[in-house]
CSV table of C-alpha atoms in Angstrom, one decimal:
chain,number,residue,atom,x,y,z
A,1,MET,CA,36.8,-49.9,-74.7
A,2,SER,CA,34.1,-52.5,-75.2
A,3,PRO,CA,33.1,-55.0,-72.5
A,4,THR,CA,35.2,-58.1,-72.4
A,5,PRO,CA,33.4,-61.3,-73.3
A,6,LEU,CA,31.7,-62.9,-70.3
A,7,ALA,CA,33.0,-66.2,-69.1
A,8,ALA,CA,30.7,-69.2,-69.1
A,9,GLU,CA,28.7,-69.3,-65.9
A,10,PRO,CA,30.2,-71.5,-63.2
A,11,THR,CA,28.1,-74.4,-62.2
A,12,GLU,CA,28.4,-73.7,-58.4
A,13,GLN,CA,24.9,-73.6,-57.0
A,14,LEU,CA,23.2,-72.3,-53.8
A,15,GLY,CA,20.3,-74.7,-53.6
A,16,ASP,CA,18.4,-74.1,-56.8
A,17,ARG,CA,20.0,-70.7,-57.4
A,18,VAL,CA,23.1,-69.9,-59.4
A,19,ASN,CA,25.9,-68.4,-57.2
A,20,LEU,CA,25.9,-64.9,-58.6
A,21,ARG,CA,29.1,-64.1,-56.7
A,22,ALA,CA,30.9,-66.9,-58.6
A,23,VAL,CA,29.5,-65.7,-61.9
A,24,LEU,CA,30.7,-62.1,-61.3
A,25,ARG,CA,34.1,-63.3,-60.1
A,26,ALA,CA,34.6,-65.3,-63.3
A,27,ALA,CA,33.4,-62.5,-65.5
A,28,THR,CA,35.8,-60.0,-64.0
A,29,ALA,CA,38.9,-62.1,-63.1
A,30,ASP,CA,41.3,-60.7,-65.7
A,31,LEU,CA,40.2,-57.1,-65.1
A,32,HIS,CA,40.5,-57.5,-61.4
A,33,ALA,CA,44.1,-58.9,-61.8
A,34,HIS,CA,45.0,-55.9,-64.0
A,35,ILE,CA,43.7,-53.4,-61.5
A,36,ASP,CA,45.5,-55.1,-58.6
A,37,ARG,CA,48.7,-54.4,-60.4
A,38,ALA,CA,47.9,-51.0,-61.7
A,39,MET,CA,46.8,-49.2,-58.6
A,40,PRO,CA,49.3,-46.9,-56.8
A,41,LEU,CA,49.3,-48.9,-53.6
A,42,ALA,CA,50.5,-51.9,-55.5
A,43,ARG,CA,54.0,-50.4,-55.5
A,44,PRO,CA,56.7,-52.2,-53.4
A,45,ALA,CA,57.0,-49.3,-51.0
A,46,PRO,CA,54.2,-46.8,-51.4
A,47,THR,CA,54.2,-43.3,-49.8
A,48,LEU,CA,51.4,-41.0,-48.6
A,49,ALA,CA,51.6,-39.4,-52.0
A,50,ASP,CA,50.8,-42.7,-53.5
A,51,TYR,CA,47.9,-43.1,-51.2
A,52,LEU,CA,46.6,-39.7,-52.2
A,53,THR,CA,46.9,-40.7,-55.9
A,54,HIS,CA,45.0,-43.9,-55.1
A,55,LEU,CA,42.2,-41.9,-53.5
A,56,LEU,CA,42.1,-39.5,-56.4
A,57,LEU,CA,41.6,-42.3,-58.8
A,58,LEU,CA,38.8,-43.7,-56.7
A,59,ARG,CA,37.2,-40.3,-56.3
A,60,ASP,CA,37.1,-39.8,-60.1
A,61,TRP,CA,35.9,-43.3,-60.7
A,62,LEU,CA,33.1,-43.1,-58.2
A,63,GLY,CA,32.1,-39.7,-59.6
A,64,ALA,CA,32.0,-41.1,-63.1
A,65,LEU,CA,29.9,-44.0,-61.9
A,66,GLY,CA,27.5,-41.7,-60.2
A,67,GLN,CA,27.1,-39.7,-63.4
A,68,SER,CA,26.3,-42.8,-65.3
A,69,MET,CA,23.9,-44.7,-63.1
A,70,THR,CA,21.1,-43.6,-60.8
A,71,GLY,CA,20.3,-45.2,-57.4
A,72,LEU,CA,23.7,-46.7,-56.6
A,73,ASN,CA,23.2,-47.4,-52.9
A,74,GLY,CA,25.7,-45.8,-50.6
A,75,LEU,CA,27.6,-43.9,-53.3
A,76,ALA,CA,27.4,-40.5,-51.6
A,77,ASP,CA,28.8,-42.0,-48.4
A,78,GLU,CA,31.5,-43.7,-50.4
A,79,GLN,CA,32.5,-40.5,-52.1
A,80,ALA,CA,32.6,-38.6,-48.8
A,81,ALA,CA,34.9,-41.2,-47.2
A,82,VAL,CA,37.3,-41.1,-50.1
A,83,LEU,CA,37.4,-37.2,-50.1
A,84,ALA,CA,38.0,-37.1,-46.3
A,85,ASP,CA,41.0,-39.4,-46.6
A,86,ALA,CA,42.3,-37.6,-49.6
A,87,GLU,CA,42.2,-34.2,-47.8
A,88,HIS,CA,43.9,-35.7,-44.8
A,89,ALA,CA,46.7,-37.2,-46.9
A,90,ALA,CA,47.1,-34.0,-48.8
A,91,THR,CA,47.4,-32.0,-45.6
A,92,LEU,CA,50.0,-34.4,-44.1
A,93,ILE,CA,52.3,-34.0,-47.2
A,94,GLY,CA,51.6,-30.3,-47.8
A,95,HIS,CA,49.6,-30.7,-51.0
A,96,THR,CA,46.2,-29.6,-52.2
A,97,VAL,CA,43.6,-31.9,-53.7
A,98,PRO,CA,43.1,-31.1,-57.4
A,99,VAL,CA,39.7,-30.8,-58.9
A,100,PRO,CA,38.1,-34.0,-60.4
A,101,ARG,CA,39.1,-34.7,-64.0
A,102,ASP,CA,36.7,-35.3,-66.8
A,103,ALA,CA,36.4,-39.1,-66.8
A,104,ALA,CA,34.0,-39.3,-69.8
A,105,GLY,CA,34.4,-42.3,-72.0
A,106,PRO,CA,32.7,-45.3,-73.6
A,107,GLU,CA,32.1,-47.1,-70.4
A,108,GLN,CA,29.8,-44.3,-69.2
A,109,ALA,CA,27.6,-44.5,-72.2
A,110,ALA,CA,27.3,-48.2,-71.9
A,111,LEU,CA,26.5,-47.9,-68.2
A,112,ARG,CA,23.8,-45.3,-69.0
A,113,ALA,CA,22.3,-47.8,-71.4
A,114,LEU,CA,22.2,-50.4,-68.7
A,115,ASP,CA,20.7,-47.9,-66.3
A,116,ASP,CA,17.9,-47.4,-68.8
A,117,GLY,CA,17.4,-51.1,-69.5
A,118,ALA,CA,15.0,-53.7,-68.4
A,119,HIS,CA,17.5,-55.1,-65.8
A,120,ALA,CA,18.9,-51.9,-64.4
A,121,ASP,CA,18.7,-53.1,-60.8
A,122,ALA,CA,20.9,-56.1,-61.6
A,123,ALA,CA,23.3,-54.0,-63.5
A,124,ARG,CA,23.7,-51.7,-60.5
A,125,LEU,CA,24.3,-54.8,-58.4
A,126,GLY,CA,27.2,-55.7,-60.6
A,127,VAL,CA,28.7,-52.2,-60.3
A,128,ARG,CA,28.3,-52.4,-56.5
A,129,TYR,CA,30.0,-55.8,-56.6
A,130,VAL,CA,33.1,-54.0,-57.8
A,131,ILE,CA,32.8,-51.2,-55.2
A,132,GLU,CA,32.1,-53.5,-52.3
A,133,GLY,CA,34.7,-56.0,-53.3
A,134,SER,CA,37.3,-53.2,-53.4
A,135,HIS,CA,36.9,-52.8,-49.7
A,136,LEU,CA,38.0,-56.4,-49.1
A,137,GLY,CA,41.3,-55.6,-50.9
A,138,GLY,CA,41.4,-52.3,-49.0
A,139,LYS,CA,41.4,-54.1,-45.6
A,140,VAL,CA,44.4,-56.2,-46.8
A,141,LEU,CA,46.2,-53.0,-47.9
A,142,ARG,CA,45.5,-51.3,-44.6
A,143,ARG,CA,47.1,-54.2,-42.7
A,144,ARG,CA,50.0,-54.2,-45.1
A,145,TRP,CA,50.8,-50.5,-45.2
A,146,GLY,CA,49.2,-49.1,-42.0
A,147,GLU,CA,52.5,-48.7,-40.2
A,148,ARG,CA,54.3,-47.4,-43.2
A,149,LEU,CA,51.7,-44.7,-44.0
A,150,ALA,CA,51.2,-43.6,-40.4
A,151,PRO,CA,50.1,-41.2,-39.0
A,152,HIS,CA,47.3,-41.3,-41.6
A,153,PRO,CA,44.7,-43.8,-40.2
A,154,LEU,CA,43.8,-45.0,-43.7
A,155,GLY,CA,40.2,-44.9,-42.7
A,156,TYR,CA,38.8,-45.5,-46.1
A,157,LEU,CA,40.7,-48.7,-46.5
A,158,GLY,CA,39.0,-49.9,-43.3
A,159,GLY,CA,35.9,-50.7,-45.3
A,160,GLY,CA,33.2,-49.5,-42.9
A,161,ALA,CA,30.9,-51.7,-40.8
A,162,PRO,CA,32.1,-55.3,-40.2
A,163,ASP,CA,28.9,-56.7,-41.6
A,164,ARG,CA,29.1,-54.7,-44.8
A,165,TRP,CA,30.4,-57.6,-47.0
A,166,PRO,CA,28.2,-60.3,-45.5
A,167,ALA,CA,25.1,-58.0,-46.0
A,168,PHE,CA,26.1,-57.5,-49.6
A,169,LEU,CA,26.5,-61.3,-50.1
A,170,ASP,CA,22.9,-61.7,-48.9
A,171,GLU,CA,21.9,-59.4,-51.8
A,172,LEU,CA,23.9,-61.5,-54.3
A,173,ALA,CA,22.3,-64.7,-53.0
A,174,ALA,CA,18.8,-63.8,-54.2
A,175,ALA,CA,17.5,-65.8,-57.2
A,176,ARG,CA,18.3,-64.1,-60.6
A,177,SER,CA,17.2,-64.9,-64.1
A,178,PRO,CA,19.8,-65.5,-66.8
A,179,ASP,CA,19.2,-62.0,-68.2
A,180,GLU,CA,19.6,-60.4,-64.8
A,181,ARG,CA,22.9,-62.3,-64.3
A,182,ALA,CA,24.1,-61.1,-67.7
A,183,ALA,CA,23.2,-57.5,-66.8
A,184,ALA,CA,25.0,-57.8,-63.4
A,185,CYS,CA,28.1,-59.1,-65.2
A,186,ALA,CA,28.0,-56.3,-67.8
A,187,GLY,CA,27.7,-53.7,-65.0
A,188,ALA,CA,30.7,-55.2,-63.1
A,189,VAL,CA,32.8,-55.5,-66.3
A,190,LEU,CA,32.1,-51.9,-67.2
A,191,ALA,CA,32.9,-50.6,-63.7
A,192,PHE,CA,36.3,-52.4,-63.8
A,193,GLN,CA,37.0,-51.2,-67.3
A,194,LEU,CA,36.3,-47.6,-66.3
A,195,LEU,CA,38.6,-47.9,-63.3
A,196,GLN,CA,41.3,-49.6,-65.5
A,197,ARG,CA,41.2,-46.7,-68.0
A,198,LEU,CA,41.6,-44.1,-65.3
A,199,ALA,CA,44.4,-46.0,-63.6
A,200,ASP,CA,46.2,-46.5,-66.8
A,201,ALA,CA,45.9,-42.8,-67.6
A,202,GLY,CA,47.2,-41.8,-64.1
A,203,ALA,CA,45.5,-39.6,-61.5
A,204,PRO,CA,45.6,-35.8,-61.7
A,205,ALA,CA,48.7,-34.5,-59.9
A,206,ALA,CA,48.2,-33.1,-56.4
A,207,HIS,CA,50.0,-29.7,-56.0
A,208,GLU,CA,52.2,-28.5,-53.2
A,209,SER,CA,50.3,-26.2,-50.9
A,210,ARG,CA,51.5,-22.6,-51.0
A,211,ALA,CA,49.9,-21.8,-47.6
């Protein structure tokens, strides 16, 4: 799947700097809307099995991102948090966590090219925009489904430290050249497209534990 065309940059400014957050939001709006509908916790009455499926999708997505780009800040911690919640959910419903699937696809090749490019740091920032932004939605889902999915604490959906998103916005606020903004948008679009492909294909099935 090739990257979607980037939307024209919004004119919103922060002083003499283009608001990169607004640019990224515009570039990924359609993909974001698709993912919001496609993820397992978008169902009207999700179960713990759905939460496990949600986590397995994220595990495979994060693993594919890590294989494609170097130096994604916080990725190892992200993967550990997803796996911890997945193992807890699997235990509660008597299932085992399946091995990661092979998520190889065209998005990974394109991400590797960005990682080798002149604006790799900006491209990584775009990928992190998708990861960090997912935690905002995760907090909404935790409030919505926390009681229904108890006794699982839904720790991953909590999103970590309270200042996590404001700290990331500080990174986005730095001045960027047009080429850097384009690289950031390309990274974000590819990250969404990779997650979309995995979500549309479905997560690997968790198996009932025989223990």
